[in-house]
XYZ file of C-alpha atoms in Angstrom:
733
model
C 35.128 155.978 197.639
C 37.506 157.192 200.180
C 40.566 157.897 197.522
C 38.059 159.309 195.339
C 36.768 161.799 197.715
C 40.463 162.442 198.098
C 41.030 163.587 194.593
C 38.190 165.681 194.524
C 39.167 167.726 197.703
C 42.711 167.669 196.051
C 41.666 169.386 193.078
C 39.775 172.032 194.893
C 42.795 172.662 196.802
C 44.787 173.020 193.694
C 42.159 175.385 192.645
C 42.338 177.693 195.805
C 46.205 177.646 196.294
C 47.681 177.384 192.247
C 45.014 178.482 190.416
C 46.658 179.828 187.283
C 46.645 183.546 186.715
C 45.273 185.093 183.213
C 48.864 184.950 181.715
C 51.259 182.818 184.557
C 54.860 182.845 183.582
C 56.656 179.728 181.905
C 58.280 179.034 185.331
C 54.763 178.523 186.769
C 53.322 176.244 184.086
C 56.454 174.039 184.363
C 56.275 174.013 188.270
C 52.625 172.823 188.060
C 53.735 170.361 185.631
C 56.374 169.136 188.290
C 54.212 169.256 191.069
C 51.657 166.852 189.103
C 54.374 164.561 188.696
C 55.201 164.132 192.142
C 51.988 163.708 193.217
C 51.715 160.721 191.145
C 55.224 159.493 192.078
C 56.336 157.596 195.167
C 55.619 159.756 198.080
C 59.526 160.367 199.023
C 59.970 163.334 200.376
C 63.747 163.817 200.056
C 63.903 163.019 196.348
C 61.134 165.238 195.492
C 62.566 167.916 197.666
C 65.780 167.666 195.445
C 63.813 167.431 192.399
C 62.177 170.664 193.360
C 65.488 172.718 193.828
C 67.118 170.642 190.265
C 64.405 171.842 188.386
C 63.795 175.392 189.751
C 67.700 175.920 189.647
C 67.576 174.906 185.834
C 64.776 177.035 185.291
C 66.513 180.127 187.262
C 69.664 179.367 185.303
C 67.709 179.721 182.000
C 66.767 182.755 183.028
C 69.899 184.139 184.633
C 71.817 183.578 181.087
C 69.855 186.352 179.966
C 70.224 188.728 182.689
C 73.093 191.668 182.774
C 72.767 191.415 186.826
C 72.248 188.243 187.724
C 74.195 184.743 187.217
C 73.485 181.497 187.013
C 73.560 178.648 190.139
C 75.186 175.956 187.479
C 75.604 176.843 184.477
C 79.129 178.245 183.600
C 80.085 177.965 187.322
C 81.807 175.370 189.664
C 79.410 173.586 192.336
C 80.484 171.127 194.873
C 83.575 170.168 192.459
C 81.006 169.682 189.482
C 82.227 172.172 186.212
C 79.643 173.253 184.067
C 81.164 174.507 180.823
C 79.178 177.236 179.068
C 80.617 179.165 176.230
C 77.996 182.122 175.952
C 74.821 182.536 174.006
C 74.627 184.795 171.203
C 72.719 185.761 167.406
C 69.434 184.968 167.592
C 66.244 186.533 166.061
C 63.920 186.005 169.251
C 63.070 188.825 171.691
C 64.309 187.988 175.263
C 61.114 187.126 176.545
C 60.998 184.104 173.444
C 64.633 183.094 174.635
C 63.753 182.804 178.231
C 60.474 180.877 177.566
C 61.945 178.452 175.178
C 64.819 177.671 177.318
C 63.016 177.257 180.331
C 60.367 174.966 178.844
C 63.264 172.643 177.247
C 65.346 172.620 180.344
C 62.402 171.874 182.600
C 61.052 169.155 180.202
C 64.307 167.078 179.905
C 64.635 167.243 183.815
C 61.162 165.962 184.179
C 61.706 163.462 181.899
C 64.729 162.476 183.596
C 63.575 162.393 187.142
C 59.746 160.904 186.580
C 61.122 157.979 183.371
C 60.575 155.333 186.631
C 57.763 156.754 188.061
C 54.584 154.851 188.402
C 52.973 158.076 186.756
C 55.037 158.525 184.106
C 52.550 158.572 181.467
C 50.622 160.804 183.300
C 53.036 163.936 183.844
C 54.629 162.927 180.481
C 51.232 163.767 179.087
C 50.828 166.802 180.916
C 54.514 167.846 179.797
C 53.999 167.171 176.182
C 50.868 169.091 176.054
C 52.453 172.109 177.178
C 55.272 172.035 174.773
C 52.648 171.464 172.021
C 50.864 174.185 173.301
C 53.812 176.499 173.000
C 54.850 175.404 169.562
C 57.678 173.409 170.428
C 59.284 170.228 169.143
C 59.455 167.903 171.957
C 61.466 165.794 169.864
C 64.324 168.203 169.018
C 67.291 166.983 171.528
C 70.510 168.673 170.453
C 72.452 170.222 173.022
C 74.776 172.579 170.539
C 73.461 176.145 171.668
C 76.579 177.650 169.364
C 74.453 178.762 166.799
C 72.144 180.370 168.816
C 69.087 177.824 169.590
C 67.077 178.402 172.838
C 65.694 174.847 172.586
C 69.331 173.335 172.783
C 70.016 175.866 175.455
C 67.679 174.239 177.456
C 68.575 170.444 176.649
C 72.063 171.619 177.491
C 71.048 173.159 180.846
C 69.203 170.017 181.601
C 71.806 167.951 181.117
C 74.079 169.537 183.348
C 71.851 169.228 185.899
C 71.383 165.654 185.176
C 75.110 164.910 185.075
C 75.350 167.171 188.386
C 72.939 164.904 190.351
C 74.155 161.814 188.821
C 77.366 162.612 191.474
C 76.016 164.559 194.196
C 75.553 161.926 196.775
C 71.783 161.525 196.969
C 72.454 157.839 195.149
C 70.438 158.478 192.027
C 72.516 156.324 189.943
C 71.750 153.343 191.859
C 67.912 154.024 192.689
C 68.591 155.713 195.884
C 69.119 152.226 197.414
C 70.527 152.818 201.179
C 74.285 151.490 200.930
C 75.094 150.544 204.702
C 71.909 150.802 206.884
C 70.365 148.175 208.401
C 67.788 148.317 211.157
C 68.449 146.867 214.514
C 64.737 145.884 215.311
C 62.298 143.113 213.768
C 59.601 144.240 211.846
C 56.449 144.968 213.782
C 52.883 143.505 212.405
C 50.324 146.031 213.589
C 47.781 143.111 212.731
C 48.797 141.659 215.694
C 48.737 142.874 218.913
C 51.269 144.499 221.142
C 54.974 144.877 219.805
C 56.936 141.237 221.378
C 59.812 141.509 218.711
C 61.344 145.223 219.387
C 64.710 144.602 221.372
C 65.494 148.475 221.349
C 63.072 150.796 222.415
C 64.655 153.735 221.168
C 65.570 152.903 217.550
C 63.397 152.893 214.619
C 61.142 149.891 213.831
C 60.275 148.816 210.595
C 56.630 147.718 209.851
C 55.196 144.888 208.040
C 52.005 145.088 205.768
C 49.988 142.687 204.300
C 49.690 145.618 201.518
C 51.811 148.859 201.634
C 50.147 151.789 199.887
C 52.471 155.094 200.450
C 51.110 158.752 201.164
C 50.761 159.115 197.259
C 48.338 155.775 196.961
C 51.064 153.915 195.236
C 51.183 150.114 196.040
C 54.848 149.416 197.075
C 55.925 146.141 196.280
C 57.247 143.695 199.155
C 56.028 143.392 202.450
C 58.168 145.335 204.499
C 59.406 149.027 203.436
C 63.144 149.963 204.025
C 64.099 152.705 206.067
C 63.691 155.580 203.061
C 67.252 158.049 202.919
C 68.632 157.248 206.272
C 72.345 158.132 204.385
C 70.732 161.505 202.611
C 73.279 163.738 204.821
C 75.817 162.680 202.551
C 74.223 164.862 199.465
C 75.295 167.890 198.702
C 73.290 171.113 199.979
C 72.350 174.334 198.565
C 73.635 176.634 201.296
C 74.392 174.464 204.421
C 77.279 176.116 206.001
C 80.767 173.664 206.792
C 80.785 174.875 210.550
C 77.495 173.225 210.805
C 78.317 169.813 209.610
C 79.840 167.153 211.530
C 81.099 163.199 211.227
C 79.886 160.876 213.370
C 80.562 156.842 213.525
C 78.299 154.139 214.116
C 78.838 150.583 213.606
C 81.537 151.309 211.339
C 80.073 153.670 209.314
C 80.596 157.337 208.770
C 77.651 159.634 209.335
C 77.573 163.229 207.865
C 75.375 165.064 210.135
C 74.244 169.024 209.591
C 72.897 170.873 212.578
C 73.017 168.003 215.005
C 70.752 168.809 217.668
C 72.444 165.910 220.196
C 70.124 162.687 220.667
C 66.652 162.960 222.043
C 65.361 161.369 225.161
C 65.931 157.459 225.187
C 64.050 154.874 227.546
C 66.002 152.873 229.996
C 64.041 149.465 230.336
C 65.944 148.160 233.352
C 67.040 151.428 235.450
C 64.942 154.393 234.368
C 66.257 157.879 234.899
C 65.576 161.012 234.030
C 65.754 160.826 230.235
C 63.245 157.559 230.608
C 60.864 160.183 232.062
C 61.352 162.791 229.068
C 60.769 159.381 226.826
C 57.708 158.111 228.495
C 55.995 161.945 228.547
C 56.786 162.496 225.126
C 55.313 159.352 223.712
C 52.187 159.391 226.144
C 51.272 162.908 225.101
C 50.542 161.500 221.860
C 48.412 158.625 222.870
C 46.598 161.586 224.972
C 46.286 163.273 222.088
C 44.828 160.507 220.044
C 41.542 160.987 222.756
C 40.969 163.984 220.729
C 40.085 162.968 217.130
C 36.447 162.627 217.287
C 33.679 165.219 216.522
C 31.212 163.536 218.868
C 33.008 165.232 222.153
C 31.740 168.426 223.050
C 35.101 170.458 223.362
C 35.588 173.379 221.135
C 38.021 176.176 220.383
C 38.556 179.226 218.443
C 40.914 178.297 215.495
C 41.041 181.567 214.008
C 43.969 183.927 214.014
C 42.598 185.847 217.049
C 43.364 182.784 219.349
C 45.772 180.471 217.595
C 49.510 181.842 216.071
C 51.714 184.499 217.174
C 54.410 181.931 218.734
C 57.995 183.282 218.461
C 60.709 181.123 217.979
C 62.137 182.443 221.536
C 59.298 181.362 223.250
C 60.211 177.624 222.501
C 61.468 175.509 225.174
C 65.591 174.584 224.171
C 65.679 171.473 226.803
C 63.713 168.619 226.624
C 62.635 168.924 230.744
C 60.964 172.250 229.987
C 58.333 170.617 226.890
C 56.121 170.541 229.845
C 55.849 173.882 229.684
C 54.992 174.482 226.272
C 52.573 171.538 224.903
C 48.969 171.237 226.594
C 49.327 167.883 227.637
C 46.209 167.226 228.111
C 43.971 169.619 226.086
C 46.092 169.653 223.468
C 47.734 172.692 221.644
C 50.377 175.200 222.543
C 50.956 178.513 224.419
C 50.050 180.519 221.055
C 48.271 183.972 222.095
C 46.912 184.443 218.767
C 47.033 188.086 216.909
C 45.463 190.869 217.998
C 44.486 192.978 214.822
C 44.697 192.058 211.090
C 47.628 194.325 209.960
C 46.103 194.744 206.873
C 42.516 195.623 207.731
C 43.444 196.966 210.967
C 40.342 194.868 212.086
C 40.050 191.923 214.727
C 40.537 188.760 213.463
C 36.906 186.701 213.576
C 36.290 183.894 215.762
C 35.947 180.740 214.514
C 34.753 178.057 216.938
C 34.964 174.455 216.110
C 35.092 171.025 217.987
C 38.416 170.483 218.689
C 37.664 166.595 217.185
C 37.345 167.960 213.902
C 40.130 170.550 213.792
C 42.831 167.883 214.906
C 41.541 165.521 212.321
C 41.335 168.070 209.477
C 44.962 168.942 210.691
C 46.377 165.923 210.695
C 44.930 164.758 206.745
C 45.945 168.420 205.414
C 49.512 168.496 206.788
C 50.087 164.557 206.222
C 49.699 165.238 202.267
C 47.848 162.001 201.934
C 46.823 160.412 198.636
C 47.468 162.456 195.884
C 50.079 164.583 197.475
C 52.964 166.464 196.718
C 54.985 165.520 199.810
C 55.874 168.701 202.116
C 58.082 170.032 200.184
C 55.895 170.164 197.037
C 52.851 170.986 199.513
C 55.109 174.354 200.289
C 55.182 175.054 196.859
C 51.357 174.997 196.112
C 51.150 177.499 199.046
C 54.015 179.751 197.523
C 51.840 179.647 194.188
C 48.635 180.420 196.332
C 50.795 183.772 197.417
C 51.825 184.652 194.213
C 48.247 184.507 192.965
C 46.860 186.521 195.802
C 45.697 190.362 194.199
C 47.144 191.993 197.460
C 50.885 190.840 197.099
C 52.988 193.194 195.062
C 56.065 191.274 193.985
C 58.893 193.513 195.260
C 61.758 191.462 196.195
C 61.911 191.356 199.889
C 59.176 194.081 199.776
C 61.553 196.661 198.673
C 62.396 197.818 194.794
C 60.496 197.778 191.936
C 57.840 195.500 191.066
C 59.442 192.158 189.459
C 57.324 190.707 186.386
C 55.851 187.524 186.626
C 58.685 185.365 185.483
C 61.658 187.324 187.679
C 59.366 186.807 190.401
C 58.303 182.982 189.932
C 61.954 181.751 188.818
C 63.659 183.863 192.176
C 61.115 182.489 194.281
C 61.104 179.073 193.321
C 65.027 178.932 193.071
C 65.167 180.030 196.850
C 62.580 177.721 198.301
C 63.888 174.793 196.314
C 67.013 175.288 197.927
C 65.645 175.271 200.857
C 63.797 172.416 201.052
C 66.676 170.386 199.350
C 68.202 171.743 202.774
C 65.834 170.658 204.554
C 65.601 167.034 203.777
C 69.481 167.054 203.862
C 69.492 168.172 207.272
C 66.347 166.282 208.730
C 67.496 163.095 207.345
C 71.031 163.282 208.346
C 69.420 163.592 211.663
C 67.105 161.052 210.988
C 69.587 158.300 209.776
C 71.950 158.875 212.406
C 69.886 158.631 215.635
C 67.700 156.186 214.183
C 64.504 157.274 216.761
C 62.181 155.167 217.368
C 58.059 156.242 216.265
C 54.964 156.237 218.426
C 53.199 153.249 217.307
C 56.420 151.200 218.590
C 57.428 152.899 221.853
C 53.634 153.285 222.838
C 53.061 149.539 221.729
C 56.415 148.573 223.864
C 55.688 150.648 227.012
C 52.360 149.189 227.306
C 53.244 145.775 226.941
C 55.458 146.170 230.027
C 52.887 147.760 231.940
C 52.843 150.835 233.979
C 55.167 152.635 235.394
C 53.457 155.050 237.742
C 53.133 153.466 240.818
C 55.193 150.449 242.159
C 52.125 149.293 244.589
C 49.845 148.877 241.762
C 49.327 145.589 239.166
C 51.261 145.686 236.149
C 54.148 147.834 237.250
C 57.385 148.249 235.356
C 60.081 150.482 235.233
C 59.987 150.462 231.441
C 56.025 150.717 231.367
C 53.523 153.764 230.199
C 52.571 156.541 232.837
C 48.733 156.176 234.039
C 46.802 159.545 233.647
C 43.383 159.184 234.837
C 40.897 159.544 231.877
C 43.055 158.842 229.714
C 45.638 156.119 230.227
C 44.756 153.404 233.077
C 44.748 149.743 233.866
C 41.780 147.199 232.910
C 39.610 146.753 235.958
C 37.701 143.575 236.786
C 34.343 145.268 235.534
C 35.814 146.741 232.248
C 33.980 145.842 229.117
C 37.609 145.374 228.109
C 38.423 142.140 230.808
C 37.521 139.750 228.644
C 35.433 136.610 228.918
C 38.116 134.786 230.392
C 39.690 138.175 232.558
C 42.534 137.474 230.051
C 43.240 141.387 229.676
C 42.738 142.201 233.657
C 45.664 144.714 234.426
C 46.753 145.212 231.096
C 46.825 148.620 230.057
C 44.227 150.758 228.103
C 43.922 153.908 226.452
C 41.180 156.707 225.586
C 42.219 156.821 221.739
C 41.097 156.732 218.651
C 39.778 153.266 217.673
C 41.623 153.077 214.580
C 40.583 151.458 211.042
C 39.305 148.616 212.264
C 35.871 150.240 212.791
C 35.363 151.694 209.449
C 33.696 149.700 206.843
C 32.723 152.595 204.531
C 35.040 155.571 204.736
C 32.509 157.907 203.016
C 29.945 157.215 205.689
C 31.773 155.701 208.767
C 33.942 157.003 211.568
C 35.995 155.106 214.097
C 35.529 157.361 216.841
C 37.076 157.955 220.779
C 37.050 155.085 222.991
C 38.617 152.907 225.585
C 40.622 150.739 223.606
C 43.645 148.072 224.364
C 46.559 150.008 224.287
C 48.448 146.850 222.935
C 46.096 147.735 219.938
C 46.826 151.437 219.937
C 46.629 152.844 216.058
C 47.811 156.365 214.786
C 45.479 158.416 212.770
C 46.473 156.793 209.815
C 44.771 154.137 207.137
C 45.859 150.347 207.736
C 47.861 150.342 204.601
C 50.223 153.079 205.435
C 50.004 153.608 209.490
C 53.539 155.386 209.648
C 56.396 157.037 207.361
C 58.895 154.664 206.726
C 61.709 156.365 208.377
C 62.820 157.190 211.955
C 61.282 160.159 213.877
C 63.713 162.673 214.630
C 63.704 164.921 213.870
C 60.582 165.457 212.538
C 60.771 166.598 208.528
C 57.618 168.354 208.751
C 58.809 170.755 211.078
C 62.287 171.221 209.165
C 60.414 171.902 205.790
C 57.643 173.778 206.971
C 59.914 176.397 209.335
C 62.455 176.556 206.465
C 59.549 177.357 204.286
C 58.163 179.915 206.466
C 61.102 181.827 206.482
C 62.232 181.923 202.633
C 58.162 183.189 202.204
C 58.856 185.841 204.851
C 62.060 186.998 203.330
C 61.280 186.762 199.766
C 57.735 189.075 200.153
C 59.133 191.099 203.211
C 56.585 190.627 205.150
C 55.135 187.724 207.948
C 52.224 188.117 207.177
C 50.153 186.228 204.440
C 49.053 188.690 201.573
C 46.016 190.608 202.870
C 46.733 189.637 206.315
C 45.069 186.136 206.089
C 45.814 182.754 204.028
C 42.724 180.276 203.833
C 41.894 177.040 203.165
C 38.180 175.696 203.293
C 37.481 172.588 203.969
C 33.812 171.488 203.394
C 31.781 169.259 205.597
C 31.940 165.403 205.199
C 34.272 165.859 201.737
C 37.862 166.129 203.483
C 39.066 163.178 205.434
C 40.186 160.113 203.678
C 39.809 157.053 205.910
C 37.380 158.015 207.671
C 33.952 160.427 207.038
C 34.372 163.925 207.799
C 34.603 166.669 209.243
C 31.073 167.180 210.904
C 31.039 170.751 209.948
C 32.635 173.290 207.708
C 35.962 173.993 208.669
C 38.495 177.163 207.314
C 42.012 176.854 207.954
C 43.358 180.080 208.435
C 47.035 181.632 209.093
C 48.043 185.113 209.518
C 51.415 185.032 209.255
C 53.811 181.804 207.522
C 54.765 180.975 210.570
C 51.475 180.309 211.753
C 50.994 177.776 209.319
C 54.275 176.024 209.715
C 53.642 175.768 213.559
C 50.159 174.313 213.023
C 51.954 171.439 210.797
C 54.207 170.932 213.589
C 51.158 169.948 216.103
C 49.270 167.862 213.471
C 51.933 165.483 213.369
C 51.044 165.103 216.980
C 47.394 164.642 216.831
C 48.182 162.523 213.715
C 50.194 159.765 216.099
C 53.510 160.424 213.790
C 55.675 162.359 216.044
C 56.335 162.908 219.673
C 56.762 166.766 220.919
C 61.141 165.594 220.829
C 60.895 165.332 217.170
C 59.125 168.700 216.482
C 60.586 171.546 218.706
C 64.775 171.115 217.046
C 63.369 170.439 213.311
C 61.349 174.126 213.967
C 64.882 175.613 215.026
C 66.609 174.162 212.403
C 64.290 175.224 209.692
C 64.380 178.812 210.908
C 67.730 178.966 210.023
C 68.369 176.701 207.073
C 65.350 178.816 205.508
C 67.273 182.191 206.494
C 70.832 180.950 204.766
C 68.994 179.364 202.133
C 67.674 183.074 201.469
C 71.086 184.763 202.042
C 73.318 182.640 199.997
C 70.723 182.887 196.801
C 71.297 186.444 197.226
C 74.629 186.178 196.163
C 73.399 184.940 192.790
C 71.475 188.241 192.058
C 72.825 191.464 191.085
C 76.051 190.021 190.382
C 78.284 189.314 187.080
C 78.666 186.526 185.280
C 82.572 186.571 186.203
C 84.242 186.571 189.705
C 84.841 190.601 189.081
C 82.524 192.155 191.671
C 79.999 194.340 189.446
C 78.920 196.100 192.673
C 82.068 197.886 192.500
C 81.289 199.920 189.644
C 81.232 203.295 189.522
C 78.409 203.672 186.549
C 75.784 201.624 185.546
C 74.041 200.928 182.455
C 70.393 200.921 181.926
C 68.146 199.819 180.239
C 69.293 196.414 180.102
C 68.330 194.400 178.255
C 68.062 197.079 175.720
C 67.467 197.152 171.910
C 71.304 198.880 171.489
C 71.343 202.347 172.799
C 71.997 202.683 176.362
C 72.641 205.325 178.980
C 75.563 205.342 181.195
C 74.980 207.039 184.859
C 77.503 208.004 187.613
C 77.649 209.683 190.782
C 78.591 213.177 191.166
C 81.653 212.232 192.900
C 83.234 209.269 190.530
C 85.208 209.446 187.724
C 84.308 208.559 184.362
C 85.545 205.475 183.100
C 88.836 205.618 180.646
C 87.277 203.363 178.290
C 85.233 200.245 178.242
C 85.442 197.531 175.657
C 82.592 195.373 174.385
C 83.540 192.186 174.030
C 81.012 188.916 172.625
C 80.348 185.770 173.856
C 83.052 184.185 172.334
C 85.677 186.228 174.186
C 86.421 188.729 171.029
C 86.547 192.671 171.278
C 83.757 194.201 168.748
C 83.533 198.090 170.219
C 85.704 200.261 172.007
C 84.268 203.269 173.912
C 86.067 206.345 174.861
C 84.301 208.880 177.864
C 84.025 212.428 177.763
C 85.198 213.160 181.183
C 83.654 216.914 180.879
C 80.467 215.213 180.301
C 78.015 215.465 183.103
C 76.411 212.615 185.265
C 75.002 210.657 181.911
C 75.925 209.616 178.688
C 74.322 207.548 176.020
C 76.197 204.902 174.318
C 74.887 203.187 170.687
C 76.065 199.686 170.515
C 74.960 198.432 167.026
C 75.552 195.099 166.961
C 73.399 191.665 166.443
C 70.955 190.785 169.192
C 73.119 188.658 172.034
C 74.627 188.489 175.233
C 77.979 190.919 175.577
C 80.178 191.921 178.563
C 81.763 194.997 179.021
C 84.929 195.362 180.761
C 85.249 198.956 182.219
C 88.755 200.628 182.857
C 89.240 203.447 185.181
C 92.338 205.821 186.061
C 94.888 203.947 187.518
C 94.204 200.634 185.817
C 91.033 199.336 188.218
C 89.080 196.912 185.710
C 85.354 195.595 186.268
C 82.998 193.950 183.928
C 78.877 193.213 183.585
C 76.933 191.813 181.530
C 74.814 193.409 178.936
C 71.806 192.168 176.682
C 71.243 193.285 173.079
C 67.522 192.677 172.365
C 65.909 192.392 169.063
């Protein structure tokens, strides 16, 4: 019943965040099919970040081929040593809009067909893909790649084939099912059905988890009882916009590791000698245990979760040194030092307070941002947020907040292209760091330290320098009169935590709650269901923090506004309908964010309350994500307002408009600029078809008639002195 309840809520979220406009663009329609494919596939953030990027880039290329000012990313280009040949597109009877829709459709369909061929949900996603093709009147059985006769369907197939070939050699390991090549975990698996963590040899390294049945975050049962590390060598995957100066090569156990934006090592525990790094390690993981004690709606603590009190936390306020993290995170109370926003900049009115119980808020955050069963994984989650923004009636689709309003298709293909590239780079970067540093997760670290004892006072019982620090009311020793001591006093002086009690206390997730109480630390459980527990890869750095901050920067740059349209984004959560593995929340809650960065910061905190990350995993992910998002946006700009050829169109002294046109163009120049000597019209096969001579006595504009068949052409413009430049023009029907 818990999964059924979640499906209902997910569908409500899709309606709220991805409601289809009256006439959604073709790119939007295929993006929805792609997201549905991800929801029904294995939960692999790295793989799906790459799928989102490649499908989005293929759709962008299908659009850009028919653009007079924008150039494709891969088609007709050389990218990371892969050369994509393109002979131009010519001689068609359809309009530009019809050509683009058909090309995008076949490109997206073939990519989805290929990438989800072995998905557990392949039948479901291909039924949706087939239906969309059928509605559009397209034939899924048309598989030709020969676009020379002007077939947009063949061109779409060809674009997909190029991206498929590119993906086979991009370093991701698609050719071998994304299997790891050389990574081997140093720790034996932990089985949480048993108390403690007796078999952990290195408390600083990732530890596999053994299950009776492992069900991933998308609700799929995974063969085998001990999931492998997902993507430890993902740093080998070629990026979108990551710069060479941010790349480094490291060695471990005789293997080369590629890292991007290397933040240096996280705090490590020395269980023999202790030290400053050990103290930071203990602070980080004990904070996770303490915040677990907030996950109970029966607690009286209330907070205002509106933008009036939360958010507005600039990156400049975030600590750069692990030793300063205690000034940022509220160790006992939970949360960060964000101050909120004074006024909604759109309405110029204060944000209305929303006071709720901390226990409900923390549980909802942990579930909402975790992307549980039927999810899109973190990169796909941000695509749904982008679609929510795109649907908002207050959004003006001016790229970067400036210039003319773009039509829905141009806006969508460019926004998906940039966001996809950023999510891809976030995956490459975060997993390059995860793979090399191979850092421990809280469930392993907390149980490991607790098994050794307490590290606060050598004069107290059960002292060990590698143990967990004691915190009154949160982390204590079991006393002789304690209910946890056991009938034979077998638990005397063991470590106990006041924390979420775990799934053993939940019989029916539709009616039961686990609650918070004192429990033996050896049985501590993150806020997860027993068939999942923790993602099967290392923690440092947080993928959620990296994905989310990168996405927030992209949405800010694309819209030209750091605020959501209307000054606030919202998601409504109904009482007792949202949580998956226990009942709740106990009251209605509306998650609210004034800015995209506020949503990103909320996502980062959610992973601590969920017991998945310590603070050490978080801040560096945010800082790295901020740079990735901005670099991806700047890199994408190189493809917009640029010619297909390498000649720089921006140096042209004249412009033509409208473009595309039915054949009659107006040429314009500035008052101090010379007219060209001539302009030669060249078809897509390189043949000169017409020459234009200019009247040097004309004023600022001249009209030219290009009475040629519809298609893509190139104008080679020559100025006095021999300068030559080129640009694309498209003659439509």
